[in-house]
XYZ file of C-alpha atoms in Angstrom:
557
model
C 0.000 0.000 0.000
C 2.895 2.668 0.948
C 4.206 1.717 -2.098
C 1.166 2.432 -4.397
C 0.629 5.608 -2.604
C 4.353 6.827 -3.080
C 3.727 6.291 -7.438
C 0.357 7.563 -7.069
C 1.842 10.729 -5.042
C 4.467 11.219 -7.932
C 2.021 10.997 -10.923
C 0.039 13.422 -9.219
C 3.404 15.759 -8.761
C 4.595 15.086 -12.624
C 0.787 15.453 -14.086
C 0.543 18.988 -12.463
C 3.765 19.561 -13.387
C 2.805 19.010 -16.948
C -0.385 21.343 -16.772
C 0.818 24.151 -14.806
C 4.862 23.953 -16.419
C 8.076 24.977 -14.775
C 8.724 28.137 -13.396
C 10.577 30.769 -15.403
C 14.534 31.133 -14.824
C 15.941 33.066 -13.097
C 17.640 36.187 -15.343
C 20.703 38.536 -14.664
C 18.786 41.444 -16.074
C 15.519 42.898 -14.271
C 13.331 44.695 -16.713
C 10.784 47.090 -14.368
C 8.457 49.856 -15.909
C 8.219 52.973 -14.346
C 5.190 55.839 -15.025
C 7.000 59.122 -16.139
C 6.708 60.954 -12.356
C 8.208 58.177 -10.716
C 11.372 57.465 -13.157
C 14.155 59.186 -11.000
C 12.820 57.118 -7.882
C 13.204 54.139 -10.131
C 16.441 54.596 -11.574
C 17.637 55.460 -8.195
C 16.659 52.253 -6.589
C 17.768 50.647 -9.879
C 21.402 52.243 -9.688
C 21.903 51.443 -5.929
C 20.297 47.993 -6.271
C 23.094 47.100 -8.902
C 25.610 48.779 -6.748
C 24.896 46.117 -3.325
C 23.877 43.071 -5.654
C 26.487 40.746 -7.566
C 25.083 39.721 -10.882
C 22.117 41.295 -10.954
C 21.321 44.547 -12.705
C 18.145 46.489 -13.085
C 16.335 48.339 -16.581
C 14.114 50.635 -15.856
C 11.666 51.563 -18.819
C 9.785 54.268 -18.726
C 6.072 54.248 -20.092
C 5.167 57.382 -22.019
C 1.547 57.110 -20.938
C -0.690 55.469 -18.493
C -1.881 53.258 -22.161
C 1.739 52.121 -22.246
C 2.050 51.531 -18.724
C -0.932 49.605 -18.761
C 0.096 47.122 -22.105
C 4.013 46.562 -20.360
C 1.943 45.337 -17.019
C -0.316 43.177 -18.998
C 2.646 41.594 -20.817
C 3.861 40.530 -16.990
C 6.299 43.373 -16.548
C 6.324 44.099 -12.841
C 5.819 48.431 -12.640
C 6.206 51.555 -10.660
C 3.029 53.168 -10.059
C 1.476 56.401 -8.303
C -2.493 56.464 -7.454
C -2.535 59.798 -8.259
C -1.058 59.638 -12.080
C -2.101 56.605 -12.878
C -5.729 55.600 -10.697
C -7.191 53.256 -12.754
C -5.097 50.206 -12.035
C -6.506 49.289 -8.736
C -9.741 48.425 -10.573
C -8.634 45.325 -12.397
C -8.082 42.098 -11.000
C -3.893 42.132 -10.504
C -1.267 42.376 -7.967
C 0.026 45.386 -5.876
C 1.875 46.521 -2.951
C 2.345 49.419 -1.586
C 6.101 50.950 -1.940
C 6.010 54.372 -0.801
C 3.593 57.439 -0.291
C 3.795 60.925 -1.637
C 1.802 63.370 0.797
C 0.997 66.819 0.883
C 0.319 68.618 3.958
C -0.936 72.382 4.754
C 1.323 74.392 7.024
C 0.864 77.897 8.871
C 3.034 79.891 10.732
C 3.211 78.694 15.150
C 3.108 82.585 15.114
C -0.513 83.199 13.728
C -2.230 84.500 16.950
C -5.398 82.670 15.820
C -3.711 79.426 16.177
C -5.213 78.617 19.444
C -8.672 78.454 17.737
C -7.506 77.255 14.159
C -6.564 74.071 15.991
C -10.074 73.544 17.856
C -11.976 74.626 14.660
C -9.471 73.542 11.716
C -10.107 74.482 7.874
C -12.499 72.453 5.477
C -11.457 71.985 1.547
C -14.661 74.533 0.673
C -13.069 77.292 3.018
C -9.396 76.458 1.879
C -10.802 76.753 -1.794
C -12.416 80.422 -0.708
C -9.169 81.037 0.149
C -7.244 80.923 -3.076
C -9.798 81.215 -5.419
C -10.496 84.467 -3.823
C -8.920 87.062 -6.290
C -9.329 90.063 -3.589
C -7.697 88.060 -0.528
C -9.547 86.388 2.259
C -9.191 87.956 6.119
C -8.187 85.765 8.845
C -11.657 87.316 10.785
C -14.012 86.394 7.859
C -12.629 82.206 8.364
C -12.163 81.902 12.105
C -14.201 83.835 14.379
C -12.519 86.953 16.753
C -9.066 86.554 14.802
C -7.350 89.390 13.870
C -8.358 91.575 10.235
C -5.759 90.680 9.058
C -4.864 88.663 5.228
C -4.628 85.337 4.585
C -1.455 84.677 2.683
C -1.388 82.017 0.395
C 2.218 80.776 -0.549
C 2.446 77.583 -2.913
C 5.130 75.718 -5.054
C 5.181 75.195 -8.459
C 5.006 71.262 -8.562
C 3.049 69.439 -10.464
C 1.690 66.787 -7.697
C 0.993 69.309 -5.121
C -1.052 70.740 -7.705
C -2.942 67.240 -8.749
C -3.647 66.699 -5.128
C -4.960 70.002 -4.425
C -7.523 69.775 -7.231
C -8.303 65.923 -5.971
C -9.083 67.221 -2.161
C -10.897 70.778 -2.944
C -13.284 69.111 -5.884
C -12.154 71.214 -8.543
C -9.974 71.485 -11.485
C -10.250 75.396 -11.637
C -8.272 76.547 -8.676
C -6.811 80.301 -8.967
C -3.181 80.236 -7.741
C -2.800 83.741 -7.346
C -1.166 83.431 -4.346
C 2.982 84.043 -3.838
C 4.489 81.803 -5.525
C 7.909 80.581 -4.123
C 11.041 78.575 -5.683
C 11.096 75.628 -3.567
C 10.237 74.197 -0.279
C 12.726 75.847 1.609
C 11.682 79.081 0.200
C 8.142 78.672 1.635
C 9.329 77.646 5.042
C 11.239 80.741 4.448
C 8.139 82.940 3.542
C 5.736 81.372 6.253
C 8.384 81.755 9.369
C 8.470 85.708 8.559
C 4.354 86.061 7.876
C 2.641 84.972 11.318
C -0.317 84.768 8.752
C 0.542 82.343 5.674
C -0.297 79.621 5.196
C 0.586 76.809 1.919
C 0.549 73.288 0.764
C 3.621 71.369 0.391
C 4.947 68.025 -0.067
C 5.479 66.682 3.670
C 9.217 65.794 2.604
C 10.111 69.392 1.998
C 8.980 70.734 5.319
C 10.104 67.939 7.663
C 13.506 66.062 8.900
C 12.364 62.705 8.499
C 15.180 61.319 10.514
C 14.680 63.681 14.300
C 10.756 63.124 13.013
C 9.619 66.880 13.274
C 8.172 69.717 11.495
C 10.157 72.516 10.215
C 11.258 75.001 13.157
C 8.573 77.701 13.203
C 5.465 75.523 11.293
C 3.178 73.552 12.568
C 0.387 71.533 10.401
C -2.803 73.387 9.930
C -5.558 71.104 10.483
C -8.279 69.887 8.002
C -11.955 69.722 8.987
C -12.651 66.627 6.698
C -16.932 66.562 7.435
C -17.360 70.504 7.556
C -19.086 71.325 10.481
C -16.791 74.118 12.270
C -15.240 71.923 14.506
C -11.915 69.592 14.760
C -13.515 66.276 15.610
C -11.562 63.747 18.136
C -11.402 61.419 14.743
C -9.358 64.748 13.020
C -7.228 65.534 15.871
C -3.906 64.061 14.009
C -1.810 67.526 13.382
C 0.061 67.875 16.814
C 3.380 66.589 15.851
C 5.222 64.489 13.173
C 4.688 61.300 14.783
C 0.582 61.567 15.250
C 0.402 62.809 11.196
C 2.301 59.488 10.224
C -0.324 57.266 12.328
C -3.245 59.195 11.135
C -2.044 58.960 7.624
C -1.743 55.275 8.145
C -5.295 54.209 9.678
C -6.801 56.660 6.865
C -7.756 59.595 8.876
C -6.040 62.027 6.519
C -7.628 63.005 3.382
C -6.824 60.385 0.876
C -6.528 62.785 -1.997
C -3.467 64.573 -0.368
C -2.003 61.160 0.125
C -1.183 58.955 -2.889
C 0.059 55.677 -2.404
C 3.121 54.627 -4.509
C 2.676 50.744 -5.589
C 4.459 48.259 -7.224
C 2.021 46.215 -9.624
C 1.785 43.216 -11.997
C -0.895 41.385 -13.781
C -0.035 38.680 -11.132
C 2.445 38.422 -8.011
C 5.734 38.320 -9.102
C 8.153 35.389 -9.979
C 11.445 34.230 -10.028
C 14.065 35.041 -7.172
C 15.428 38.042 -8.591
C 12.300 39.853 -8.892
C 11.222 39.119 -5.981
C 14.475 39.749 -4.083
C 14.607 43.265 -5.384
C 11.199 44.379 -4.493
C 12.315 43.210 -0.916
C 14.950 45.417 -1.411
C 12.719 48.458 -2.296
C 10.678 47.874 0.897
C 13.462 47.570 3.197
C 16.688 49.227 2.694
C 15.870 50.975 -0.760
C 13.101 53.068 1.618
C 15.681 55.677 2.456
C 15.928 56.641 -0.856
C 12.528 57.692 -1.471
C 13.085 61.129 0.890
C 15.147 62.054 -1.395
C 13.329 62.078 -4.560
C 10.313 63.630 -2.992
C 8.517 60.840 -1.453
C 7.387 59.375 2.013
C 8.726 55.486 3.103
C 6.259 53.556 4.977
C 5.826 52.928 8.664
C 7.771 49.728 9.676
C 4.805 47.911 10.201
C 3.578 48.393 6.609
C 6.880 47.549 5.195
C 6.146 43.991 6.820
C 3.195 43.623 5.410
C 4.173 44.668 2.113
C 6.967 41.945 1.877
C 3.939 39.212 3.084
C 2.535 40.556 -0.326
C 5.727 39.166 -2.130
C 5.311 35.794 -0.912
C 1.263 34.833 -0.457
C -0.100 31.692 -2.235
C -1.121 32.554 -5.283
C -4.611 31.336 -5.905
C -5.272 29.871 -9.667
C -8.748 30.696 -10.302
C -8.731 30.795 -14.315
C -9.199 27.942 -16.085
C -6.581 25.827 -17.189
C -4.885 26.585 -20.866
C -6.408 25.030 -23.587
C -2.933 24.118 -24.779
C -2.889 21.751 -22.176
C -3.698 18.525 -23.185
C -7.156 16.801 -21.847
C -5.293 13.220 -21.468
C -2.987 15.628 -18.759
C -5.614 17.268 -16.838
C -7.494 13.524 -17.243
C -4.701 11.789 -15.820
C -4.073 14.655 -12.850
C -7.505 14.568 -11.829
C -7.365 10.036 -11.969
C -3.768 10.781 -9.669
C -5.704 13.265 -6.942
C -8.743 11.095 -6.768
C -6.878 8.058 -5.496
C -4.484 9.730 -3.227
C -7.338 11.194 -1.183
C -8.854 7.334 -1.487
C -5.857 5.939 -0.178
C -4.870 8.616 2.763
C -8.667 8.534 4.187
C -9.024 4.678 4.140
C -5.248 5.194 6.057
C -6.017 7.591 8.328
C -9.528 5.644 9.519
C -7.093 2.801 10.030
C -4.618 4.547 12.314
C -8.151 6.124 14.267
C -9.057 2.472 14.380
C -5.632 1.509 15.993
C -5.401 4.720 17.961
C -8.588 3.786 19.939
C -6.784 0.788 21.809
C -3.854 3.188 22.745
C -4.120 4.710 25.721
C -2.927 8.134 26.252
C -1.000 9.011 29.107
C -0.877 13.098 29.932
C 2.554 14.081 31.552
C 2.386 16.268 34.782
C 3.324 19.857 33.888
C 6.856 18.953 35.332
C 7.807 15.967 33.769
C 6.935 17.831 29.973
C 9.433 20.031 28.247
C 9.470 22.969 26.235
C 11.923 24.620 23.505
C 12.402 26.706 21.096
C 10.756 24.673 18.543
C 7.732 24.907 20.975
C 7.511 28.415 20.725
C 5.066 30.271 19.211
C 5.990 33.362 17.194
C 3.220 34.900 15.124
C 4.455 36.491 12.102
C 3.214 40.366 12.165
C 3.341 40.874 15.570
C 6.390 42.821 16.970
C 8.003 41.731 20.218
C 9.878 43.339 22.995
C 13.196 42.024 24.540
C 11.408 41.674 28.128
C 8.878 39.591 26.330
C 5.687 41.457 25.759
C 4.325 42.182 22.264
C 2.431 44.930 20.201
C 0.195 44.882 17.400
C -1.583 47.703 15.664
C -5.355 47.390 14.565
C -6.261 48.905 11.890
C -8.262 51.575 13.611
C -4.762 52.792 15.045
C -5.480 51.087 18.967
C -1.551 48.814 20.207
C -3.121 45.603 21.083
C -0.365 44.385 23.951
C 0.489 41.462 25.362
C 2.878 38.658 26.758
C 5.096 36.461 24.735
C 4.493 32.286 24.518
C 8.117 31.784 25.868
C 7.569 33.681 29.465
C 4.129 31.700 29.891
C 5.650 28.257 29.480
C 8.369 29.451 31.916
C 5.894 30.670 34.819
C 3.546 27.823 34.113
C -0.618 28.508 34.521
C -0.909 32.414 35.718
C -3.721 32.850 38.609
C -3.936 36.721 38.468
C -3.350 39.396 36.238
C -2.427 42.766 38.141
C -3.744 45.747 35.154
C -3.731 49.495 35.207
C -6.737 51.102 34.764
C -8.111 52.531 31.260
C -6.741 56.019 30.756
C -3.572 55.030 32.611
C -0.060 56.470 30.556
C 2.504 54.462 30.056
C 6.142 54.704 28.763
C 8.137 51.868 27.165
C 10.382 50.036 29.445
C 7.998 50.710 32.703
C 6.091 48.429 34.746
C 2.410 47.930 33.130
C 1.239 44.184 34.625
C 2.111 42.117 37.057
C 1.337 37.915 36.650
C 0.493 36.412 39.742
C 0.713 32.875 40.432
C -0.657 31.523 43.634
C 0.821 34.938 45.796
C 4.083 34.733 43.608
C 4.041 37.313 40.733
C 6.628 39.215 38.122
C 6.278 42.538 36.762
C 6.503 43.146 33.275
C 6.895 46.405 31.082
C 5.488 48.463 28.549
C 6.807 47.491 24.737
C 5.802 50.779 23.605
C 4.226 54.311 25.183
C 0.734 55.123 25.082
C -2.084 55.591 27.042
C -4.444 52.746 27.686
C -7.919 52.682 26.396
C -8.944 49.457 27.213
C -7.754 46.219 29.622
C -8.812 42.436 28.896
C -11.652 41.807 31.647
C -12.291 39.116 30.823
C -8.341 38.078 32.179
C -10.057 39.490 35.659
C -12.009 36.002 35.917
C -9.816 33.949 32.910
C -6.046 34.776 33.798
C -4.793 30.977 32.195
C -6.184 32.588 28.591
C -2.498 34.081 28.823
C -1.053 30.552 28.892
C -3.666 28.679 26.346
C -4.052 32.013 24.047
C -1.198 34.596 24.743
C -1.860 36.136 21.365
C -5.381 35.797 20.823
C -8.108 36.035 23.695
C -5.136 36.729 26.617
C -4.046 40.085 25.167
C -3.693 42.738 28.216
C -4.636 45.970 27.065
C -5.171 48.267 23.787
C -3.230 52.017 23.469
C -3.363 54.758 21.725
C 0.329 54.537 20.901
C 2.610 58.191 21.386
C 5.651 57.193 19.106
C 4.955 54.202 17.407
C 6.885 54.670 13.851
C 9.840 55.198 16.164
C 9.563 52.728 19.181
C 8.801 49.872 16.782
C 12.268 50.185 15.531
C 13.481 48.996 18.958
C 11.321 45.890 19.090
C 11.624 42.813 16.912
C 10.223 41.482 13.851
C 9.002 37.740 14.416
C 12.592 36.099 12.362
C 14.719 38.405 14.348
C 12.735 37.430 17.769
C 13.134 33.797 17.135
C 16.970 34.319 16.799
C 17.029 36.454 19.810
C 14.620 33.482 22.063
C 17.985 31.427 20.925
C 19.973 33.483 23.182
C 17.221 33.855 25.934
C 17.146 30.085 25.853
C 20.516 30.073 27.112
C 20.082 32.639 29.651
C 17.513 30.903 30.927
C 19.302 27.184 31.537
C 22.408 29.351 32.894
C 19.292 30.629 35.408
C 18.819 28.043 36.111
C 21.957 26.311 36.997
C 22.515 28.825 39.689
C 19.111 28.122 41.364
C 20.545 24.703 41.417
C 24.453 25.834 42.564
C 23.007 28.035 45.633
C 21.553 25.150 47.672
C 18.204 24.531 46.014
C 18.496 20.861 45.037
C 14.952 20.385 46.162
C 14.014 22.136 42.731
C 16.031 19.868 40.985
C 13.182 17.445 39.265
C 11.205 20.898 38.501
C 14.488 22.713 36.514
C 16.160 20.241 33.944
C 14.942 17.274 32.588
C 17.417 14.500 30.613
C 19.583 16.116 27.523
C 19.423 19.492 29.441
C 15.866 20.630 28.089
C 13.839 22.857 30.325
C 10.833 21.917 32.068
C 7.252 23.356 30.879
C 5.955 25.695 33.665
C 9.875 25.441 35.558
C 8.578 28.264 37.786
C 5.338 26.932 39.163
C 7.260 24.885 41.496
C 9.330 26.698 42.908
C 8.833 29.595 45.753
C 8.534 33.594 45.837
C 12.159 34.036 46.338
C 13.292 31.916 43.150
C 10.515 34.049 41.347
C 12.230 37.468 43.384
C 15.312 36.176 41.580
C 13.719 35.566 37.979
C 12.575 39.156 38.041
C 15.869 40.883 39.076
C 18.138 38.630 37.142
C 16.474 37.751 34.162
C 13.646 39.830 33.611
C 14.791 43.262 34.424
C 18.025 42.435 32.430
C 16.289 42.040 29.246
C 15.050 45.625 29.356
């Protein structure tokens, strides 16, 4: 029988083989298209791609149109794209990741004495088109109520995308830019630091230093009232600072017409390791070249889940080639039919046997755990003191603690929370775990303030051992720096090489429990071949656990 299904397992390999073919080599030459706006971008990712990589080089061919952008992607060229120039590709059925933004962002002077009230109130797209379509000049009094008679001066740059995103968010093709026109973002932050009433749109990359994350010294971001009705609603309050833009930009609380996303798209995902590699590339290390060319990179967190997009299962849904022959897809279907035959009639034949075996559940001592046992979702970013965050897409830092510390304290009795609208700063104390009057702190992966606790861990604390990730998360915050404390923690390939090292800290731990007179913990600690014990903690007393905290725990902060 093993034999029959081994053959019967290979047809079915070759037969598919035959219908779906091989898979394209591998070339030393990348051909990518680029749209027109986005060809220096290209050519510099293109340049310094060839410069780091042996053997591969990179041609970059420019479209002339969106028509000719649109026939190179359909004959599988992998392309460059912008939302804004080109906004029709979204709407057919192929692949895309997002690469980079391009955002344009309204700035006034901190100086305007009506600032107080322009940040309570903000500006809606039908006053901000008063303002410039206004040949005569608008007056700060006649926009915001009890502010000074005095102009509002419009500054703007010559550049073609501010310009295409301005018409997007106002509604209009017909805007009047008869305001001062400057050379250049640094002449506008220029202009606006000497007029305590100007205002202008910009690209976000000429009025910022991406790498201290802040705004221009003497700017600050004028705020947009997105519905209209007078007021800056807790959903618009995003403009205080660098760092709260970027998150509102990224859970789509900015308007989406001064934010175009920059993709990379095919007719399907891409193939081949070359392509592939490169466009890793672009979304990791070729991200600090899009500042300067114009553009935004993404926030760690979608850089992750742009590489996922490189490497999901692609699912065939078109029919298969009517080149193929129908003996082929005859004999593939014959192959699949009796391998699913032959493994059910197996498997009801090991249940069978499986009844009359009794199963034997090991105490929580005598079972083991390592790193293989670990689990590590991918997406999730973890802490070196072994808590982990996860933004929702409604911006909340779902937080929690790791699967390694809960198979090291063993079934947690009590969680100790903070209450909701608590602040917290990474690296302080946020929970305690409690186990039978025993209990560890642990700390914050990232700052915030919390919005909501777990209750249901007031009455369910073990959901932290049997669901650490899912149903035992510990609280949700609205995150203060996230962009930049997520660079600290670890994605889920680097964390599993870092457990490596915590793995040894731990049996080195352990061995000095052991060494300092505590060979009545001896059965609990290491079992044969030197692998740790599930739950080593749970039998052992308060001052072991003082000792876990202190030595290992507060030294992974």
């Amino acid at each position: 029988m093993k034999r029959s299904f081994v053959f019967l397992t290979g047809l079915l390999i070759f037969s598919s083989s035959l219908i779906y073919g091989r898979s394209s080599p591998v070339s030393d030459t990348l051909r990518i298209m680029s749209t027109p706006d986005l060809y220096p971008l290209a050519s510099a990712w293109a340049e310094n791609y060839g410069s780091v990589t042996t053997g591969v080089s990179v041609k970059v061919i420019m479209a002339s149109d969106i028509k000719e952008a649109e026939d190179l992607i359909s004959r599988g060229m992998i392309g460059f794209v912008s939302a804004r120039n080109y906004p029709g590709f979204r709407n057919g059925s192929g692949w895309n990741t997002i690469i980079g933004r391009d955002i344009i962002v309204p700035v006034i002077s901190n100086q305007n004495p009506a600032l107080e009230k322009i940040n309570q109130h903000g500006l809606s797209a039908v006053v901000l088109l008063q303002i410039m379509n206004n040949k005569n000049g608008e007056k700060w009094n006649s926009i915001i109520t009890d502010s000074e008679n005095a102009p509002v001066n419009y500054y703007w740059v010559k550049d073609e995308s501010v310009i295409a995103g301005l018409a997007g968010f106002l509604g209009t093709d017909k805007i009047n830019m008869a305001g001062r026109e400057v050379t250049g973002s640094e002449a506008l932050i220029t202009a606006i630091r000497k007029d305590p009433y100007g205002i202008g749109f910009c690209r976000l990359t000429g009025v910022a230093d991406l790498k201290n994350q802040t705004l221009a010294e003497g700017l600050s971001f004028l705020p947009i009232d997105n519905n209209n009705n007078g007021t800056l609603d807790y959903s618009e309050k995003i403009y205080g600072d660098f760092n709260q833009l970027s998150r509102g930009i990224w859970i789509g609380k900015y308007p989406k017409s001064l934010c175009s996303n920059i993709y990379a798209a095919g007719i399907s995902q891409p193939e081949g390791e070359a392509t592939v590699a490169f466009l890793r590339w672009v979304l990791t290390d070729g991200q600090k070249f899009l500042y300067d060319n114009g553009y935004n990179d993404l926030l760690i967190t979608e850089r992750q889940k742009s590489v996922d997009r490189l490497y999901e299962t692609e699912v065939f849904t078109t029919a298969v080639s009517e080149a193929r022959s129908p003996f082929v897809v005859l004999l593939f279907l014959f192959a699949a039919a009796l391998v699913i035959v032959i493994t059910v009639s197996q498997v009801v034949k090991y249940e069978g046997r499986s009844r009359s075996i009794s199963t034997v559940l090991l105490p929580q001592s005598d079972r083991v755990f390592g790193e293989s046992a670990v689990l590590i979702p991918q997406g999730l970013y973890f802490d070196k003191a072994h808590t982990w965050a996860f933004m929702e897409q409604d911006g909340m830092v779902k937080i929690g603690i790791d699967d390694f510390l809960q198979h090291i304290t063993g079934t947690i009795t009590r969680v100790k929370m903070k209450k909701d609208g608590s602040k917290v700063k990474k690296g302080e104390q946020i929970l305690s775990l409690i186990q039978n009057g025993k209990h560890l702190d642990l700390y914050a992966p990232v700052s915030g303030t919390i919005r909501e606790h777990n209750s249901v861990l007031e009455t369910n604390s073990d959901l932290i051992n049997s669901s650490p990730y899912n149903e035992g998360w510990v609280y949700k915050i609205e995150p203060l720096n996230w962009h930049r404390e997520i660079q600290l923690l670890f994605y889920a390939e680097k964390y599993r090489q870092y457990l490596t090292q915590e793995f040894s800290r731990l049996k080195c731990f352990l061995t000095t429990v052991l060494n300092a007179g505590n060979e009545k913990y001896s059965h609990a600690v290491l079992q044969d071949g030197g692998e740790v014990s599930d739950g080593v903690l749970s039998q052992m007393g308060p001052e072991v656990w003082e000792d876990f905290q202190t030595n290992f725990v507060d030294m992974s902060k």
